[in-house]
Coordinates of C-alpha atoms in Angstrom, one line a residue:
Chain X
M117 CA 0.1 0.3 0.2
R118 CA 2.8 2.6 0.9
R119 CA 4.2 2.0 -3.6
I120 CA 0.8 4.0 -4.0
A121 CA 0.3 6.2 -1.3
W122 CA 2.3 8.8 -4.1
L123 CA -0.7 8.1 -5.0
V124 CA -2.8 10.4 -2.9
P125 CA -1.2 13.4 -2.9
I126 CA -1.6 13.7 -7.1
V127 CA -5.0 12.6 -7.4
A128 CA -6.1 14.7 -4.4
L129 CA -4.7 17.8 -6.6
L130 CA -6.9 17.0 -8.4
A131 CA -10.2 16.6 -7.3
A132 CA -9.0 20.4 -6.3
L133 CA -9.0 21.7 -8.9
P134 CA -11.6 23.7 -10.1
A135 CA -13.2 22.1 -14.1
A136 CA -12.0 23.1 -17.2
G137 CA -13.7 25.5 -19.0
Q138 CA -17.0 26.8 -18.1
A139 CA -19.9 25.9 -21.6
T140 CA -20.2 28.7 -23.3
A141 CA -24.0 30.0 -24.0
G142 CA -25.3 27.7 -27.2
H143 CA -22.4 25.8 -27.6
F144 CA -22.8 22.6 -26.4
Y145 CA -22.7 19.4 -28.6
D146 CA -27.4 19.0 -29.0
V147 CA -27.6 15.5 -30.3
D148 CA -31.5 16.8 -31.5
K149 CA -28.8 18.5 -33.9
E150 CA -27.9 16.4 -35.6
V151 CA -26.6 17.0 -39.2
R152 CA -23.8 15.1 -41.3
F153 CA -21.9 17.4 -43.8
E154 CA -19.9 16.8 -46.2
G155 CA -16.3 18.2 -48.0
T156 CA -13.1 19.4 -48.3
V157 CA -10.6 20.4 -46.3
R158 CA -9.2 23.8 -46.8
E159 CA -8.4 25.5 -44.3
I160 CA -7.4 24.1 -40.7
V161 CA -5.8 26.1 -37.9
L162 CA -5.9 26.5 -34.1
E163 CA -9.1 28.5 -31.8
P164 CA -10.1 29.1 -28.7
R165 CA -13.4 27.5 -28.5
Y166 CA -14.6 27.0 -24.8
K167 CA -13.5 29.2 -21.9
G168 CA -10.9 27.8 -20.5
T169 CA -9.6 25.4 -22.3
A170 CA -7.0 23.7 -25.5
P171 CA -8.1 25.5 -28.6
F172 CA -9.8 23.4 -30.8
L173 CA -8.4 21.8 -33.9
V174 CA -10.9 23.7 -36.7
L175 CA -11.9 22.7 -40.0
R176 CA -12.9 25.2 -42.7
V177 CA -14.8 22.4 -44.9
E178 CA -16.1 23.9 -48.4
D179 CA -19.9 21.4 -48.0
K180 CA -21.5 20.1 -51.0
A181 CA -24.3 19.9 -49.6
R182 CA -25.0 23.9 -48.1
A183 CA -22.8 24.4 -51.2
K184 CA -21.1 26.9 -49.0
T185 CA -17.5 26.8 -45.8
V186 CA -18.5 25.8 -42.9
T187 CA -16.9 25.1 -40.1
I188 CA -16.2 22.3 -38.2
E189 CA -15.0 22.1 -34.4
V190 CA -13.3 19.2 -33.8
S191 CA -11.7 18.7 -31.0
P192 CA -8.3 20.1 -28.5
S193 CA -5.9 17.0 -28.9
W194 CA -6.8 16.2 -32.4
F195 CA -3.3 18.8 -33.5
F196 CA -0.7 16.7 -33.0
G197 CA -2.9 12.7 -32.9
E198 CA -3.7 13.2 -35.8
D199 CA -3.2 14.8 -39.2
V200 CA -6.1 16.0 -41.7
H201 CA -4.8 18.1 -44.0
G202 CA -5.9 21.0 -46.9
G203 CA -7.4 19.8 -50.5
E204 CA -8.5 16.1 -48.2
N205 CA -12.0 14.9 -48.2
V206 CA -13.8 14.6 -45.2
K207 CA -16.9 13.2 -44.1
G208 CA -18.7 13.2 -41.0
I209 CA -21.8 13.8 -38.3
G210 CA -22.2 16.2 -36.1
S211 CA -24.9 18.9 -34.1
L212 CA -25.8 22.8 -35.5
S213 CA -24.5 25.0 -33.5
E214 CA -25.3 29.0 -33.6
A215 CA -22.0 30.5 -31.2
P216 CA -22.8 34.1 -29.9
D217 CA -21.3 36.2 -32.6
G218 CA -23.6 34.0 -35.0
T219 CA -21.5 32.2 -36.4
V220 CA -22.9 27.6 -38.0
T221 CA -20.8 25.5 -36.9
I222 CA -20.9 22.2 -37.1
I223 CA -19.4 20.3 -33.9
A224 CA -18.4 16.6 -35.3
R225 CA -19.2 13.7 -33.3
E226 CA -17.1 11.5 -36.1
L227 CA -15.1 11.8 -38.6
Q228 CA -14.5 10.5 -41.5
L229 CA -11.5 11.1 -44.1
R230 CA -8.3 8.3 -46.0
G231 CA -10.7 5.7 -45.6
E232 CA -11.1 5.8 -41.8
T233 CA -13.3 6.1 -39.5
L234 CA -12.1 8.2 -36.7
T235 CA -15.0 8.6 -33.4
L236 CA -14.6 11.9 -31.7
R237 CA -17.8 11.6 -29.6
D238 CA -19.2 9.3 -28.0
K239 CA -23.1 9.3 -29.5
R240 CA -24.7 11.3 -26.6
G241 CA -22.4 13.6 -27.9
F242 CA -19.4 12.8 -25.2
P243 CA -16.3 13.6 -25.5
G244 CA -13.7 10.3 -26.4
W245 CA -10.5 12.0 -26.8
Q246 CA -8.3 11.5 -23.2
G247 CA -4.6 13.0 -22.1
G248 CA -1.6 11.3 -22.1
R249 CA -1.7 13.1 -26.2
G250 CA 1.5 10.6 -26.7
R251 CA -0.3 7.5 -24.6
K252 CA -0.4 3.7 -25.7
G253 CA -2.4 1.1 -25.7
P254 CA -1.8 -2.6 -24.4
K255 CA 2.0 -3.9 -25.5
R256 CA 0.8 -6.0 -28.6
F257 CA 2.0 -7.2 -32.1
G258 CA 1.7 -5.0 -34.9
G259 CA -0.5 -1.4 -34.3
F260 CA -3.8 -2.8 -33.9
Chain O
M184 CA -1.7 -8.0 -2.8
I185 CA -1.7 -6.9 -6.5
R186 CA -5.3 -7.4 -6.3
N187 CA -5.6 -5.1 -2.9
K188 CA -3.7 -2.4 -4.3
M189 CA -5.6 -2.9 -7.9
R190 CA -8.7 -2.6 -5.1
C191 CA -7.7 0.6 -3.6
V192 CA -6.5 2.7 -6.7
V193 CA -9.3 2.1 -8.5
L194 CA -11.5 3.0 -6.0
L195 CA -9.3 5.9 -5.3
L196 CA -8.7 7.0 -9.3
F197 CA -12.8 6.6 -10.0
A198 CA -13.7 8.8 -6.6
V199 CA -11.7 11.0 -7.8
A200 CA -12.6 11.4 -11.0
V201 CA -16.6 11.7 -9.6
S202 CA -16.5 14.1 -7.1
A203 CA -13.9 16.3 -9.4
Q204 CA -16.5 16.5 -12.5
A205 CA -13.3 14.9 -14.1
G206 CA -13.5 15.4 -17.9
T207 CA -14.2 12.0 -19.8
I208 CA -13.9 8.6 -17.5
T209 CA -13.3 5.8 -19.6
L210 CA -13.8 1.8 -18.5
A211 CA -12.5 -0.3 -20.3
F212 CA -12.1 -4.6 -20.0
N213 CA -10.6 -6.9 -22.7
Q214 CA -10.0 -10.3 -23.1
H215 CA -7.0 -11.9 -24.6
A216 CA -6.9 -15.5 -25.8
T217 CA -3.2 -16.7 -26.4
Q218 CA -1.6 -19.4 -27.9
N219 CA 1.9 -19.1 -27.1
L220 CA 1.9 -16.6 -23.6
F221 CA 5.8 -16.7 -23.4
Q222 CA 6.6 -16.7 -27.9
T223 CA 8.8 -19.4 -27.9
K224 CA 8.7 -22.8 -29.7
D225 CA 6.6 -24.7 -26.7
A226 CA 3.9 -22.7 -26.6
V227 CA 1.8 -22.0 -23.8
A228 CA -2.1 -21.0 -23.8
D229 CA -2.9 -19.1 -21.6
Q230 CA -6.2 -16.2 -20.8
I231 CA -6.3 -12.9 -19.4
S232 CA -8.7 -10.7 -19.0
A233 CA -7.6 -6.7 -18.7
F234 CA -9.4 -3.7 -17.3
S235 CA -9.1 -0.2 -16.3
L236 CA -10.3 3.0 -15.8
A237 CA -8.7 6.3 -16.9
L238 CA -9.5 9.2 -16.0
E239 CA -8.8 12.8 -17.9
K240 CA -9.0 16.8 -17.5
D241 CA -9.0 19.2 -18.9
M242 CA -7.6 23.2 -17.4
A243 CA -7.6 25.6 -19.8
A244 CA -4.6 24.1 -22.8
L245 CA -2.9 21.4 -19.1
S246 CA -4.7 18.7 -19.1
V247 CA -4.0 15.4 -17.0
F248 CA -5.1 11.6 -16.8
A249 CA -4.3 8.7 -15.4
N250 CA -4.9 5.6 -15.8
A251 CA -4.8 2.1 -14.1
E252 CA -5.2 -1.4 -14.2
Y253 CA -5.3 -5.0 -13.4
S254 CA -4.4 -8.2 -15.8
A255 CA -5.1 -11.7 -14.9
F256 CA -3.7 -14.8 -16.0
H257 CA -6.1 -17.4 -16.1
Q258 CA -4.3 -20.6 -16.1
T259 CA -0.8 -19.7 -16.0
A260 CA 0.4 -18.7 -12.2
G261 CA 1.7 -16.5 -10.4
L262 CA 1.2 -13.3 -13.5
D263 CA -1.1 -10.9 -13.1
F264 CA 0.3 -8.2 -13.3
F265 CA -0.9 -4.0 -11.8
A266 CA 0.3 -0.8 -13.6
A267 CA -0.6 2.4 -13.5
D268 CA 0.6 6.3 -15.0
I269 CA -0.2 9.8 -14.6
G270 CA 0.6 12.6 -16.2
L271 CA 0.1 16.0 -17.8
D272 CA 1.0 17.3 -21.0
Y273 CA 0.2 20.8 -22.6
L274 CA -0.5 22.9 -25.5
V275 CA 1.2 25.7 -26.9
P276 CA -0.4 27.3 -29.9
S277 CA 2.5 28.9 -31.8
G278 CA 0.2 30.9 -33.6
S279 CA -3.0 29.5 -35.8
K280 CA -0.3 27.2 -37.6
S281 CA 2.2 25.8 -35.3
A282 CA 2.0 24.2 -32.1
F283 CA 4.4 22.6 -29.5
Y284 CA 3.1 19.3 -27.7
F285 CA 5.2 18.8 -23.8
A286 CA 4.2 16.6 -21.5
A287 CA 5.4 14.7 -18.2
G288 CA 4.4 11.5 -16.4
G289 CA 5.5 9.2 -14.4
A290 CA 4.4 5.0 -14.1
G291 CA 5.0 2.5 -12.4
A292 CA 4.0 -1.6 -13.2
F293 CA 4.6 -4.0 -10.5
Y294 CA 4.4 -7.6 -11.5
S295 CA 4.4 -10.9 -9.4
D296 CA 6.5 -14.0 -9.1
Y297 CA 8.5 -14.8 -11.9
Y298 CA 8.3 -11.1 -13.7
A299 CA 8.8 -9.9 -10.3
G300 CA 12.3 -9.0 -11.7
F301 CA 9.8 -7.0 -14.0
S302 CA 8.5 -4.4 -11.2
T303 CA 9.4 -0.8 -13.0
V304 CA 8.5 2.5 -10.9
G305 CA 9.4 5.3 -14.2
G306 CA 9.4 8.4 -15.3
G307 CA 8.8 9.9 -19.3
L308 CA 9.1 13.4 -20.0
T309 CA 8.2 14.5 -24.1
G310 CA 8.0 17.5 -26.0
A311 CA 7.2 18.1 -29.5
F312 CA 6.4 20.6 -32.7
K313 CA 3.8 20.7 -35.4
T314 CA 3.3 22.5 -38.3
Y315 CA 1.9 23.1 -41.4
L316 CA 4.1 24.0 -44.3
A317 CA 1.7 24.6 -46.3
P318 CA -2.0 22.8 -45.7
S319 CA -0.9 20.2 -48.0
S320 CA 2.7 19.3 -45.8
I321 CA 2.7 19.1 -42.0
L322 CA 6.6 19.3 -40.4
K323 CA 6.9 17.5 -37.1
V324 CA 9.7 16.9 -34.7
Q325 CA 8.9 15.0 -30.9
W326 CA 11.5 14.4 -28.4
Q327 CA 11.4 11.8 -26.0
G328 CA 13.5 10.7 -22.8
T329 CA 13.2 8.3 -21.1
Y330 CA 13.5 7.0 -17.4
A331 CA 13.5 3.6 -15.9
S332 CA 14.2 1.6 -12.0
Y333 CA 13.4 -1.7 -12.2
A334 CA 12.9 -4.6 -8.7
D335 CA 15.9 -6.1 -10.5
S336 CA 18.3 -3.0 -11.2
L337 CA 20.6 -4.5 -14.3
F338 CA 17.5 -3.4 -16.5
D339 CA 17.1 0.0 -14.9
Y340 CA 18.1 2.3 -17.4
V341 CA 17.4 6.3 -19.3
S342 CA 16.7 5.9 -23.3
Q343 CA 15.6 9.0 -26.0
V344 CA 13.7 8.9 -28.7
A345 CA 14.1 12.0 -31.9
V346 CA 11.9 11.6 -34.0
I347 CA 11.6 14.5 -37.2
S348 CA 8.6 13.6 -39.5
I349 CA 6.9 15.5 -43.0
D350 CA 4.5 14.6 -45.2
K351 CA 2.2 15.6 -48.2
Y352 CA -1.3 14.9 -49.6
F353 CA -1.9 14.8 -52.9
Q354 CA -5.1 15.3 -54.6
T355 CA -4.8 12.1 -56.6
R356 CA -6.2 11.4 -52.6
T357 CA -2.4 9.8 -51.6
T358 CA -0.7 10.8 -48.9
L359 CA 3.3 10.6 -48.3
K360 CA 4.9 10.4 -45.3
A361 CA 8.9 10.5 -44.5
D362 CA 10.3 9.3 -41.3
A363 CA 13.7 9.7 -39.5
E364 CA 14.4 8.6 -36.3
Y365 CA 17.6 8.5 -34.0
G366 CA 17.1 6.2 -30.0
Y367 CA 19.5 5.4 -27.9
K368 CA 19.2 3.2 -24.4
Y369 CA 21.4 3.0 -22.1
F370 CA 21.5 0.5 -19.3
L371 CA 22.7 1.9 -16.1
H372 CA 24.4 -1.3 -14.4
P373 CA 23.7 -4.8 -16.9
F374 CA 26.1 -6.7 -15.6
E375 CA 25.6 -9.4 -12.7
P376 CA 29.3 -8.4 -11.0
E377 CA 30.2 -12.3 -10.2
A378 CA 32.6 -14.1 -12.2
A379 CA 30.0 -17.2 -12.4
G380 CA 28.1 -19.2 -10.0
A381 CA 24.3 -19.2 -9.8
L382 CA 22.4 -16.1 -8.0
M383 CA 19.2 -16.2 -7.0
E384 CA 16.6 -13.6 -7.4
P385 CA 15.0 -11.5 -4.9
A386 CA 11.2 -13.0 -5.9
G387 CA 12.9 -17.2 -7.1
T388 CA 14.0 -16.7 -9.8
V389 CA 17.4 -18.0 -10.4
L390 CA 19.4 -15.6 -12.4
M391 CA 23.3 -16.9 -14.1
A392 CA 26.2 -14.6 -14.4
T393 CA 27.7 -16.3 -16.1
G394 CA 30.6 -14.8 -19.6
G395 CA 29.0 -17.0 -21.8
G396 CA 30.9 -19.4 -24.2
P397 CA 30.6 -22.9 -25.2
G398 CA 28.8 -25.0 -21.6
G399 CA 28.5 -21.5 -19.7
P400 CA 25.0 -20.2 -19.5
G401 CA 21.7 -22.1 -19.3
G402 CA 20.4 -22.4 -22.1
H403 CA 16.6 -23.9 -24.1
D404 CA 16.5 -27.0 -21.9
S405 CA 20.5 -27.0 -19.9
G406 CA 18.6 -27.0 -16.7
S407 CA 21.0 -24.7 -15.2
G408 CA 20.7 -20.1 -15.0
S409 CA 17.3 -19.4 -15.9
G410 CA 17.0 -21.6 -18.3
N411 CA 16.2 -24.5 -16.5
G412 CA 12.5 -24.6 -17.6
S413 CA 11.2 -22.2 -15.2
G414 CA 13.0 -18.9 -16.3
W415 CA 11.2 -14.9 -16.7
G416 CA 7.9 -17.7 -17.8
G417 CA 6.0 -18.0 -15.2
S418 CA 5.9 -21.6 -12.9
H419 CA 4.6 -24.2 -15.4
Y420 CA 6.8 -23.0 -18.5
E421 CA 9.5 -25.9 -19.5
G422 CA 10.6 -24.4 -22.2
G423 CA 13.1 -20.9 -22.3
S424 CA 17.0 -19.7 -22.6
G425 CA 15.0 -17.6 -19.9
F426 CA 16.6 -13.4 -18.8
I427 CA 20.4 -14.8 -18.7
P428 CA 23.4 -11.3 -17.8
R429 CA 26.7 -10.8 -18.4
T430 CA 29.7 -10.5 -16.1
G431 CA 31.0 -7.0 -16.1
E432 CA 30.8 -3.1 -14.1
G433 CA 29.3 -0.3 -15.3
G434 CA 26.7 0.5 -17.6
A435 CA 26.2 -0.2 -21.7
G436 CA 24.4 2.3 -24.9
I437 CA 22.5 0.7 -27.9
G438 CA 22.0 3.3 -30.6
H439 CA 19.7 3.6 -33.4
V440 CA 18.8 5.1 -36.5
S441 CA 16.3 4.1 -39.0
A442 CA 14.0 5.6 -41.5
S443 CA 10.7 5.4 -42.8
F444 CA 8.2 6.1 -45.9
L445 CA 4.0 6.0 -45.6
A446 CA 2.4 5.8 -48.8
A447 CA -1.6 6.1 -47.7
Q448 CA -4.3 6.1 -50.8
G449 CA -7.9 6.7 -50.2
I450 CA -10.8 4.8 -52.6
G451 CA -13.4 6.1 -51.8
D452 CA -15.5 6.9 -48.9
V453 CA -14.5 3.2 -47.9
V454 CA -11.5 1.7 -48.8
G455 CA -8.7 3.5 -47.2
L456 CA -4.6 1.4 -48.4
S457 CA -1.6 1.8 -47.0
A458 CA 1.9 0.8 -47.8
S459 CA 4.8 1.2 -45.3
A460 CA 8.4 0.8 -45.3
M461 CA 11.0 0.1 -42.5
R462 CA 14.6 0.3 -42.4
Q463 CA 16.5 0.4 -38.1
W464 CA 20.6 0.7 -37.9
I465 CA 22.2 0.2 -34.9
V466 CA 25.2 2.9 -35.4
S467 CA 26.6 2.8 -31.6
G468 CA 26.6 0.0 -29.1
E469 CA 25.4 -3.5 -28.7
N470 CA 22.3 -5.9 -27.0
P471 CA 24.9 -6.3 -23.3
F472 CA 22.0 -8.5 -22.1
M473 CA 23.2 -12.6 -24.2
S474 CA 19.2 -13.4 -25.0
I475 CA 15.8 -11.2 -25.4
E476 CA 12.9 -12.8 -25.0
E477 CA 9.4 -11.2 -26.0
F478 CA 6.4 -12.0 -23.9
Y479 CA 2.9 -11.4 -24.7
L480 CA 1.2 -7.8 -22.8
V481 CA 4.0 -8.0 -20.3
P482 CA 7.8 -5.4 -21.4
N483 CA 10.9 -6.9 -21.4
P484 CA 12.7 -3.6 -21.7
T485 CA 15.5 -6.5 -23.1
S486 CA 13.7 -6.9 -26.3
D487 CA 12.7 -3.3 -27.9
S488 CA 13.2 -1.4 -30.3
F489 CA 16.0 -0.2 -29.7
S490 CA 17.4 -4.1 -29.1
W491 CA 17.5 -5.3 -33.3
E492 CA 18.5 -3.7 -36.5
G493 CA 16.7 -4.3 -39.4
G494 CA 14.1 -3.8 -42.3
Q495 CA 10.3 -4.2 -41.2
L496 CA 7.0 -3.8 -44.5
T497 CA 3.3 -4.0 -43.4
G498 CA 0.4 -3.0 -45.8
R499 CA -3.0 -1.9 -44.5
I500 CA -6.6 -2.3 -45.6
T501 CA -9.3 0.2 -43.7
L502 CA -12.6 -0.4 -45.4
S503 CA -15.2 1.8 -42.9
L504 CA -18.4 0.1 -43.4
P505 CA -22.3 1.4 -42.6
W506 CA -23.2 1.4 -38.8
S507 CA -20.6 2.4 -37.5
I508 CA -18.5 -0.6 -38.9
E509 CA -14.7 -0.4 -38.9
I510 CA -12.4 -3.3 -40.1
K511 CA -8.9 -3.0 -40.6
T512 CA -7.2 -5.4 -42.1
G513 CA -2.8 -5.7 -41.5
Y514 CA 0.2 -7.2 -43.1
T515 CA 3.5 -7.4 -42.0
Y516 CA 7.4 -8.6 -43.0
S517 CA 9.8 -8.0 -40.2
D518 CA 13.5 -8.6 -40.6
K519 CA 15.2 -8.1 -37.1
T520 CA 18.8 -8.6 -36.7
Y521 CA 20.0 -8.1 -32.5
P522 CA 23.9 -7.5 -32.4
G523 CA 25.9 -8.9 -29.5
V524 CA 22.7 -12.0 -28.6
D525 CA 24.1 -14.9 -29.9
S526 CA 21.7 -17.7 -32.2
M527 CA 21.1 -20.9 -29.4
D528 CA 21.2 -24.5 -30.5
A529 CA 19.3 -26.8 -29.4
D530 CA 21.8 -28.2 -26.7
G531 CA 21.6 -24.4 -25.8
L532 CA 25.7 -23.6 -26.6
P533 CA 26.0 -20.6 -28.1
T534 CA 26.6 -21.3 -32.5
G535 CA 27.9 -18.1 -32.4
V536 CA 26.0 -16.6 -35.4
V537 CA 23.8 -13.8 -34.0
R538 CA 21.0 -14.3 -34.1
N539 CA 18.4 -13.5 -36.6
D540 CA 14.5 -13.1 -36.6
I541 CA 12.1 -12.7 -39.8
R542 CA 8.8 -12.9 -39.4
H543 CA 5.2 -12.1 -41.2
L544 CA 2.5 -11.8 -39.4
F545 CA -0.9 -10.6 -40.2
E546 CA -3.7 -9.1 -38.5
A547 CA -7.3 -7.5 -38.7
R548 CA -9.4 -5.8 -36.5
L549 CA -13.8 -5.2 -36.4
E550 CA -14.5 -2.5 -34.6
K551 CA -18.8 -1.7 -33.5
N552 CA -19.3 1.5 -32.0
F553 CA -22.8 1.4 -30.1
R554 CA -23.9 4.7 -28.7
Q555 CA -22.2 4.2 -25.0
F556 CA -19.5 2.4 -25.8
T557 CA -17.5 0.7 -28.8
V558 CA -17.5 -3.3 -29.0
F559 CA -14.4 -4.3 -30.9
L560 CA -12.4 -8.2 -31.9
T561 CA -8.8 -9.0 -33.5
Y562 CA -6.9 -11.3 -34.2
S563 CA -3.2 -11.8 -34.8
H564 CA -1.4 -14.7 -36.2
V565 CA 2.1 -14.9 -36.6
D566 CA 5.3 -17.3 -37.9
N567 CA 8.3 -16.3 -36.6
A568 CA 11.1 -17.6 -37.9
S569 CA 14.8 -17.6 -36.0
T570 CA 18.7 -18.5 -36.6
D571 CA 17.3 -19.7 -32.9
P572 CA 15.3 -22.4 -32.9
L573 CA 13.9 -21.7 -29.7
F574 CA 11.8 -18.8 -31.3
V575 CA 10.8 -21.1 -34.4
W576 CA 6.7 -20.4 -33.2
S577 CA 3.9 -19.9 -34.7
G578 CA 0.6 -18.8 -32.7
G579 CA -2.2 -16.6 -32.8
Y580 CA -3.9 -14.2 -30.7
I581 CA -7.6 -13.1 -30.1
M582 CA -8.4 -10.2 -28.4
A583 CA -12.3 -9.2 -27.8
G584 CA -12.6 -6.0 -25.5
F585 CA -15.5 -2.9 -24.9
Q586 CA -14.7 0.6 -23.5
W587 CA -16.9 2.7 -21.7
S588 CA -16.4 6.5 -22.0
L589 CA -18.7 8.5 -20.0
S590 CA -18.3 11.6 -19.0
A591 CA -18.3 13.7 -15.4
G592 CA -20.3 16.5 -14.5
R593 CA -20.2 18.0 -18.0
K594 CA -24.0 18.9 -19.4
G595 CA -24.4 17.8 -23.7
G596 CA -20.8 16.8 -24.1
R597 CA -19.1 19.8 -24.1
S598 CA -15.9 19.2 -24.6

């Protein structure tokens, strides 16, 4: 038990710290406003999206169905975890959200690119990304 | 003992996660079935149940994470282990197209009985930079340093790895990527001080201190050294040369450089193809230990990406199907030579030939995402040929699992 005693003050510190950020009014994942999107990535930027959180990876996508550029909010950790390129075709599912300044954004829940599906949030909209971006799973063979 | 530790840590983490309204709590269960736990010609089948709890909390650009895992072996006694890690990382944007990433963490793994020497605590630091040279081209640079201290101090080491990569996406939906890596691992004191004689490990494993040479170390079935049949593989393990240190003093380092190239192609919305090639060269030192073994799920500090030179070719197909189903299949061919490690013959005597393994690995994964959790099934099959007959083996591995993530204290899936 003494070996894990070092964990106690650390997790106690975790408990004492305030929860990250406060929700921005009108900008949250609403499952009732889910839409599909598909288009070509025209711009990739890191943008502050929520008060008290890391900047988000944001894609400006030329949406085929809407015939205009939409903003796709991806996640805070993806900038290092996955590589999205300008010119790539992406499609996915997300929640339409309107920011206080009237900008329409899609908060992505699922993103498909290069034939792979990347799940960013569960079907209730809860984020699935985690800290420790360099961490790996159990030691097995290969990369699966 | 380990179960008690695991219970304490898991309960502690869970209680803190809930009370602190942590960003994400992830519970996972994986069930493994293997035909060859110790990956030698003397196959030992087993099943492993692994439970894990992870939590993560964001505080502005800082993210704190913790993870605890317990693995229970069903048929081989004394191999259950508990592992935990905790750390924080920090993302620092540099303009809208670039960012720095820093991480620091500590980790511990606590094994029992025959793997007790592998019990370890350690820490690591990571620094990385990523930038878009153009919208379709990314440059990444990363450095990672690690220190690990083991119950058996022979394995204590420091290591560092530096990687630089650049990629380019083309309108043909083709991505090309090139990587270069330098790595160096320094075992702080990998040698046995005694010139001869069997030393009893605290955990009961017998290590043979020897300078090598014919008649020296315990061989495959020689009944001496850690190759006496008990090895590192548990109380019922009857094969393996075990772990054999050399005699000597001081530390020993091994360094490598590697280069890899990847081409990926998207076909329609469903299919993704990729092919990659990697070549690694040892540029300084050699393995300080006389033997190298891999164990399923249990990292052996003498057998990792620092221990070999050679090449690897990989091909993968990914299918993204309706109803949130994804299928991945892959094949990897590897040709690895382990400098400093002698092949042994069937009698356990060194042959003077540096060990070389050629491996064919097939993998497949089926994954389905449901509303609140994800389930998956993976299958791997390995055919391994080696200049050391002990390591001529083949076997299949199955893993099934589910992962359930829940967000504590955050309404509506906020970040």
